[in-house]
Short mmCIF file of N, CA and C in Angstrom, two decimals:
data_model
loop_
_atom_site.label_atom_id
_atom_site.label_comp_id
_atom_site.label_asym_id
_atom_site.label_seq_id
_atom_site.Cartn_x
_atom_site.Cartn_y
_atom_site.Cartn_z
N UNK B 27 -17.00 0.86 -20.03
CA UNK B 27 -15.89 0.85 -19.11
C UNK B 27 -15.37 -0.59 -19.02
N UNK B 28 -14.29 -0.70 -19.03
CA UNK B 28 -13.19 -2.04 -18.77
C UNK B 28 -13.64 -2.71 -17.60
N UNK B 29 -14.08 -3.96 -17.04
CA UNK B 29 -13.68 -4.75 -15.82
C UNK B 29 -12.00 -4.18 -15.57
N UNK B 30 -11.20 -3.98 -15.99
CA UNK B 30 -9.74 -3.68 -15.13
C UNK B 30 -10.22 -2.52 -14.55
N UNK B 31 -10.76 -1.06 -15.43
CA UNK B 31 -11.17 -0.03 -14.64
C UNK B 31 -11.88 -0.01 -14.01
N UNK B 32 -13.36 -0.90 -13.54
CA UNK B 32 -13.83 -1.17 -13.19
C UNK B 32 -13.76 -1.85 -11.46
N UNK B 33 -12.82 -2.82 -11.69
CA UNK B 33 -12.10 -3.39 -10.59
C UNK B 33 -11.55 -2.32 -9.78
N UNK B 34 -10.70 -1.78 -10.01
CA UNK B 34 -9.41 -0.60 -9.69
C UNK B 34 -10.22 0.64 -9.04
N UNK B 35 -11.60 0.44 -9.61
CA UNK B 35 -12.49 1.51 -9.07
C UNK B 35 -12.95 1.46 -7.91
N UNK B 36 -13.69 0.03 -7.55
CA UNK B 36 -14.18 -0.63 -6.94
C UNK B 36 -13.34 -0.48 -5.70
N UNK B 37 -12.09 -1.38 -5.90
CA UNK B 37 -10.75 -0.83 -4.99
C UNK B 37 -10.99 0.40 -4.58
N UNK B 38 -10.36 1.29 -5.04
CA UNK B 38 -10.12 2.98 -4.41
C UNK B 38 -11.28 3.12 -3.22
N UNK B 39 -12.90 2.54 -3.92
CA UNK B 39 -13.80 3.00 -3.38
C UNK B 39 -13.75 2.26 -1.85
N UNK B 40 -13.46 1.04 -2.03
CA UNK B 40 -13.58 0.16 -1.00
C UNK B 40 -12.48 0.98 0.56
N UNK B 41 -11.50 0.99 -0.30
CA UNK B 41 -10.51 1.86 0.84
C UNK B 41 -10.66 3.00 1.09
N UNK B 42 -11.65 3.86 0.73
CA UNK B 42 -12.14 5.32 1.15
C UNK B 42 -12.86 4.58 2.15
N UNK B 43 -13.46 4.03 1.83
CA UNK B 43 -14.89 3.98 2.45
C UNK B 43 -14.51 3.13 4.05
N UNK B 44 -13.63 2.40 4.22
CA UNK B 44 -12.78 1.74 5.34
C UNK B 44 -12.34 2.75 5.93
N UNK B 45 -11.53 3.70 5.09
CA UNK B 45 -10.70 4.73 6.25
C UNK B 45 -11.88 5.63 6.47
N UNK B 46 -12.91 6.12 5.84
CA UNK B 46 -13.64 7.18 6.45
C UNK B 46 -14.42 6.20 7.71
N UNK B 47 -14.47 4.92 7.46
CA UNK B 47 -15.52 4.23 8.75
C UNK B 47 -14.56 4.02 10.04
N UNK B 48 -13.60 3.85 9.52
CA UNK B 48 -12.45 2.84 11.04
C UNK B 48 -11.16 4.56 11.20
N UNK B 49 -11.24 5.47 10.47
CA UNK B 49 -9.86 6.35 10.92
C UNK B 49 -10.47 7.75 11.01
N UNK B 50 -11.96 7.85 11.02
CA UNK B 50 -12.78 9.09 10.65
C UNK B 50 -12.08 10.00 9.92
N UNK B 51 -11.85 9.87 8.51
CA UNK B 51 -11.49 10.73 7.62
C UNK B 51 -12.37 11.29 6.73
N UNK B 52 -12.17 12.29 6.30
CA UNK B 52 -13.27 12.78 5.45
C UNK B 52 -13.64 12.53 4.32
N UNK B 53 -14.60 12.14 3.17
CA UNK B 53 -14.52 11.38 2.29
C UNK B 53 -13.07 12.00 0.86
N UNK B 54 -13.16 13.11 1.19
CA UNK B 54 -12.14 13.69 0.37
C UNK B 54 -11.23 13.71 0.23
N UNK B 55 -10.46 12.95 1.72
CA UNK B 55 -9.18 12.92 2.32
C UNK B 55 -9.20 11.30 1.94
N UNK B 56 -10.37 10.67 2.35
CA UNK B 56 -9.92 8.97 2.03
C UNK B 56 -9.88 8.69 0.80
N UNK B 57 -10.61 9.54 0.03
CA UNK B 57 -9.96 9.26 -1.47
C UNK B 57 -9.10 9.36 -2.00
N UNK B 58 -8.20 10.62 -1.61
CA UNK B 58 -6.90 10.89 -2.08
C UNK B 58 -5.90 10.22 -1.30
N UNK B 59 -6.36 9.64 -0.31
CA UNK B 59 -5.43 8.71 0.47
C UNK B 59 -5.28 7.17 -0.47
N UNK B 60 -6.59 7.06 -0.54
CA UNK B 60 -6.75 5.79 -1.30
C UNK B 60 -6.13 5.78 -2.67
N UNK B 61 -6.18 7.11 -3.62
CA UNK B 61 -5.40 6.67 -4.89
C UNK B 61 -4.11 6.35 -4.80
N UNK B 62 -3.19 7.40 -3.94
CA UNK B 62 -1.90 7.41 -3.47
C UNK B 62 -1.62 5.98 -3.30
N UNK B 63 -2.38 5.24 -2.86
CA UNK B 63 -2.05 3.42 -2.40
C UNK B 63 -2.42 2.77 -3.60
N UNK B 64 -2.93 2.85 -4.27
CA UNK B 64 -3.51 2.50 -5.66
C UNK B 64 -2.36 2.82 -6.75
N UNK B 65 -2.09 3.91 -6.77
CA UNK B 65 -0.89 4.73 -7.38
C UNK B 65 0.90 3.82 -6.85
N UNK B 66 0.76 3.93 -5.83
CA UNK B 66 1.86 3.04 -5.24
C UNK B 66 2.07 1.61 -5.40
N UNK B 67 1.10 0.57 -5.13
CA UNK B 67 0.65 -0.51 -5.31
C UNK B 67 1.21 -1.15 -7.06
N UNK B 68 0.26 0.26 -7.80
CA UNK B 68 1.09 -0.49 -9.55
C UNK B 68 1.99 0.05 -9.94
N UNK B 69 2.54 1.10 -9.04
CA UNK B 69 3.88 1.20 -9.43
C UNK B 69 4.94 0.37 -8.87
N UNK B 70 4.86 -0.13 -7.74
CA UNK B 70 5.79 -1.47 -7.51
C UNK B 70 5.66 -2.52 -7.60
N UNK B 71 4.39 -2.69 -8.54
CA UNK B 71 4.67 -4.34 -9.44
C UNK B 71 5.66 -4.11 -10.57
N UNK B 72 6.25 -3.00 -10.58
CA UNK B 72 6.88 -2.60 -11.91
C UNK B 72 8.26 -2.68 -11.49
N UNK B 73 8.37 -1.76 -10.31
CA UNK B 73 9.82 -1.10 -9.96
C UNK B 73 10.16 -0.94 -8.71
N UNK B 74 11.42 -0.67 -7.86
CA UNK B 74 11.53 -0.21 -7.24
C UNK B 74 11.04 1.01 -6.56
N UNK B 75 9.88 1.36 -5.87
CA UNK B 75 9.74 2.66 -5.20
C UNK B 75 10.48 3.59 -4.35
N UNK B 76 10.39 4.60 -3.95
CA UNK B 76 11.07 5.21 -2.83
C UNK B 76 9.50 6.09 -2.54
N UNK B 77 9.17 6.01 -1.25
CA UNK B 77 7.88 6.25 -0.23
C UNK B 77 7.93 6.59 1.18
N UNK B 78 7.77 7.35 1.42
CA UNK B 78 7.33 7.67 2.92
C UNK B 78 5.83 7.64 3.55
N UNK B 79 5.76 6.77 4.88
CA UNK B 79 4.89 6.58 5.27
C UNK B 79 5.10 6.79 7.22
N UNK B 80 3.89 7.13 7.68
CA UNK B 80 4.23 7.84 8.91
C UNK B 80 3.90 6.36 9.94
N UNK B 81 4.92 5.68 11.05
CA UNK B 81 4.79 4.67 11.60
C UNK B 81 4.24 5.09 12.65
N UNK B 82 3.96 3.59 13.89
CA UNK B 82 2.96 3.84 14.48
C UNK B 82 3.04 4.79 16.04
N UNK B 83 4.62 4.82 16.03
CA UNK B 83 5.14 5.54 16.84
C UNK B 83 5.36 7.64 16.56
N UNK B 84 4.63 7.48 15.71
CA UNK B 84 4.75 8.77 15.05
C UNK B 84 5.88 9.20 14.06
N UNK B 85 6.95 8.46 13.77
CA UNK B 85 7.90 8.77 13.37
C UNK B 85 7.34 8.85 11.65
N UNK B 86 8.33 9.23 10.49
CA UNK B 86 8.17 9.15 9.58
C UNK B 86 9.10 8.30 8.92
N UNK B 87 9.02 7.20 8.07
CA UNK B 87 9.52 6.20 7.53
C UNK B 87 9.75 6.37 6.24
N UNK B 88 11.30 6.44 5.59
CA UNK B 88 11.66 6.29 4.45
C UNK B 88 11.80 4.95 3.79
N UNK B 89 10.91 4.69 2.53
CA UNK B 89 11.22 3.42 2.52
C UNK B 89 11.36 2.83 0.99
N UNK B 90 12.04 1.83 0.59
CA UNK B 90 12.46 1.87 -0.55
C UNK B 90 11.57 0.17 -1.27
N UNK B 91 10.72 -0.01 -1.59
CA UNK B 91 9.56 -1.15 -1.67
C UNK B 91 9.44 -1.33 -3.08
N UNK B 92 9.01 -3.00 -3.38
CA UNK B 92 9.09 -3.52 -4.27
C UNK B 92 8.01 -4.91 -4.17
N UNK B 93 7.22 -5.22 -5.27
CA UNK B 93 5.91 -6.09 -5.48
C UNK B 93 6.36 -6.52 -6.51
N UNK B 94 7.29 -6.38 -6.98
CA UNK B 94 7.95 -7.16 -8.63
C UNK B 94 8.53 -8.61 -8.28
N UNK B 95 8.20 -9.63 -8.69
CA UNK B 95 8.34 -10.98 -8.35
C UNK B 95 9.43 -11.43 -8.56
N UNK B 96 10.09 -10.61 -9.83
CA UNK B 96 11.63 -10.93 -10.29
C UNK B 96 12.83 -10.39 -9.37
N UNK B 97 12.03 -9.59 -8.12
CA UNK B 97 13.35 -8.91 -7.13
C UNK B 97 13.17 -9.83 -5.83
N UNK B 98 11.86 -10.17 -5.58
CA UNK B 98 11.39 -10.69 -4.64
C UNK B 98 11.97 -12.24 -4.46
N UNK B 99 12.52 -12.44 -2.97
CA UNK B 99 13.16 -14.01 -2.52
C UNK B 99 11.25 -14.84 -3.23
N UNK B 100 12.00 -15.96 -2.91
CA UNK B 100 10.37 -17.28 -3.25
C UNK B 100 10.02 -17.14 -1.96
N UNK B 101 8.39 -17.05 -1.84
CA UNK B 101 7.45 -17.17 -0.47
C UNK B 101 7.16 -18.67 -0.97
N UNK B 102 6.93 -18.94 0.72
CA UNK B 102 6.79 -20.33 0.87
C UNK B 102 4.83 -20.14 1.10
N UNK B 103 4.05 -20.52 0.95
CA UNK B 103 2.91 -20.99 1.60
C UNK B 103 2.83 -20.37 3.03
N UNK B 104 2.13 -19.51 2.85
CA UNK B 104 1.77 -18.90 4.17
C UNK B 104 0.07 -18.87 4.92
N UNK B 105 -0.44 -19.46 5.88
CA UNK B 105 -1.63 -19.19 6.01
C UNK B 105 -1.58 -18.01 6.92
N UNK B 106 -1.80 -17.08 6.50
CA UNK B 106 -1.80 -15.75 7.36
C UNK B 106 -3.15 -15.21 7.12
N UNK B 107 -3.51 -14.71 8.03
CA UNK B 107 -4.98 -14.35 7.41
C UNK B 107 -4.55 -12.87 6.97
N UNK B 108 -5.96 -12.38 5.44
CA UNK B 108 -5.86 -11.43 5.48
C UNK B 108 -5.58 -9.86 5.98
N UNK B 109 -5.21 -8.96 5.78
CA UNK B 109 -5.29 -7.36 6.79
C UNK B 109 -5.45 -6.31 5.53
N UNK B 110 -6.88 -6.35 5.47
CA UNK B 110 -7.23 -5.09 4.26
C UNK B 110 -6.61 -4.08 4.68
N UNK B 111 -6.32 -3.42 6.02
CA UNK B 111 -5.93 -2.12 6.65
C UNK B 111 -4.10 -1.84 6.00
N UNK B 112 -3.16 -3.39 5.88
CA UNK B 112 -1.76 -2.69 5.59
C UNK B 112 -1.87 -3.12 4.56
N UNK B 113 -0.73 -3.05 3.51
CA UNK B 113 0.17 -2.95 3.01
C UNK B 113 1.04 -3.99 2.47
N UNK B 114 1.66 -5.24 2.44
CA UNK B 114 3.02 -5.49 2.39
C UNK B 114 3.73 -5.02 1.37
N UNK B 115 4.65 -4.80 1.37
CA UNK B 115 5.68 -4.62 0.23
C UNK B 115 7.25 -5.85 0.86
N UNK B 116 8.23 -5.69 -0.07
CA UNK B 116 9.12 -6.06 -0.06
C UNK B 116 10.31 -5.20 -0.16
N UNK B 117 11.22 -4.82 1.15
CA UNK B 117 12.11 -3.56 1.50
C UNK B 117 13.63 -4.17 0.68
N UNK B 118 13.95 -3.65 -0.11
CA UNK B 118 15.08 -3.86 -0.71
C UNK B 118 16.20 -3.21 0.11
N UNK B 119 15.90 -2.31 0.89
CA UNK B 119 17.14 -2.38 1.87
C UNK B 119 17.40 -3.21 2.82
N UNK B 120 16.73 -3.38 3.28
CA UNK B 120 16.68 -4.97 4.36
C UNK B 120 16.86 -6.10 3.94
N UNK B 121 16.11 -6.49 2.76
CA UNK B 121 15.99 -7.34 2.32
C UNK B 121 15.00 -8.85 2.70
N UNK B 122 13.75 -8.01 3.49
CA UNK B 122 12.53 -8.47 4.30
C UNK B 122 11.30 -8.08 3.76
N UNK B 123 10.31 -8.67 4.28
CA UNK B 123 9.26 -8.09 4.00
C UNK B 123 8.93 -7.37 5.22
N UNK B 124 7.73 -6.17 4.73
CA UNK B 124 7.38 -5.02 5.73
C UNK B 124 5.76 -4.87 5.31
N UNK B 125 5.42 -4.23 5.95
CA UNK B 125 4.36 -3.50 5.69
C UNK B 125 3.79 -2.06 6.65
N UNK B 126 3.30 -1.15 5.80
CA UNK B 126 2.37 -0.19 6.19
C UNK B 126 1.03 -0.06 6.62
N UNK B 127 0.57 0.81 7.90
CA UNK B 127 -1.03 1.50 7.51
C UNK B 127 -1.36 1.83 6.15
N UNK B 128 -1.99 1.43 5.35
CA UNK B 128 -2.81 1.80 4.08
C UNK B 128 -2.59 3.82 4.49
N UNK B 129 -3.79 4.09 5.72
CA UNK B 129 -4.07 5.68 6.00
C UNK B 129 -2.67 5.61 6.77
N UNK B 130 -1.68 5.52 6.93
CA UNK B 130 -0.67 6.18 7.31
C UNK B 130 0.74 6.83 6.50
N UNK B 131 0.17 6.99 4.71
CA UNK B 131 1.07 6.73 3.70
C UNK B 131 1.16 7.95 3.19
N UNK B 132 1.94 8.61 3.41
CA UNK B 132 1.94 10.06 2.89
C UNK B 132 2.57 10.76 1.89
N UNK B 133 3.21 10.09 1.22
CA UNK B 133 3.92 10.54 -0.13
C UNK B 133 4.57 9.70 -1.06
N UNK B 134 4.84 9.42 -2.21
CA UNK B 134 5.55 8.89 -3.08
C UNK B 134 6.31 9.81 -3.83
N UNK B 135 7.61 9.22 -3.40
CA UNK B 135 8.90 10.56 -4.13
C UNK B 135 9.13 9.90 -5.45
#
């Protein structure tokens, strides 16, 4: 097996294993939660996405996100501390950065 597959594995596992400890999900549910973000994640180092994810107010969020460096403004140096739990992406409709719950991500159209 590859260190890339290897890595990527490691990942998925790491974020099951977070949402079944901190969102009590079932291991079956945090896995398929977890690829979906995994799945999402390398597809917008590539491209533009279109994604829905459910916010914290209950609503459901259409959203159009991007991790490709060539769409993305220049980040300056940020000391922010880590948040394994979201997300960021970069909203090409706004033209901001955003981010999601990881377990609050419910589809990729």
């Amino acid at each position: 097996m590859s260190t890339n597959i290897k890595n990527q594995m490691r990942e998925v596992m790491n974020l099951a294993w977070q949402l079944v400890k901190r969102n009590g999900f079932s291991m079956s549910e945090a896995l398929r939660i977890a690829w979906v973000n995994m799945k999402l994640k390398a597809q917008m180092k590539s491209k533009i996405v279109k994604f829905y994810f459910q916010k914290v107010d209950g609503s459901v969020r259409e959203a159009f996100g991007t991790l490709n460096e060539k769409m993305m403004p220049e980040t300056k140096g940020d000391n922010r501390k880590k948040n394994d739990t979201v997300q960021t992406y970069f909203d090409t409709e706004i033209g901001e950065f955003r981010c999601y719950k990881k377990a609050n991500l419910l589809k990729i159209a």
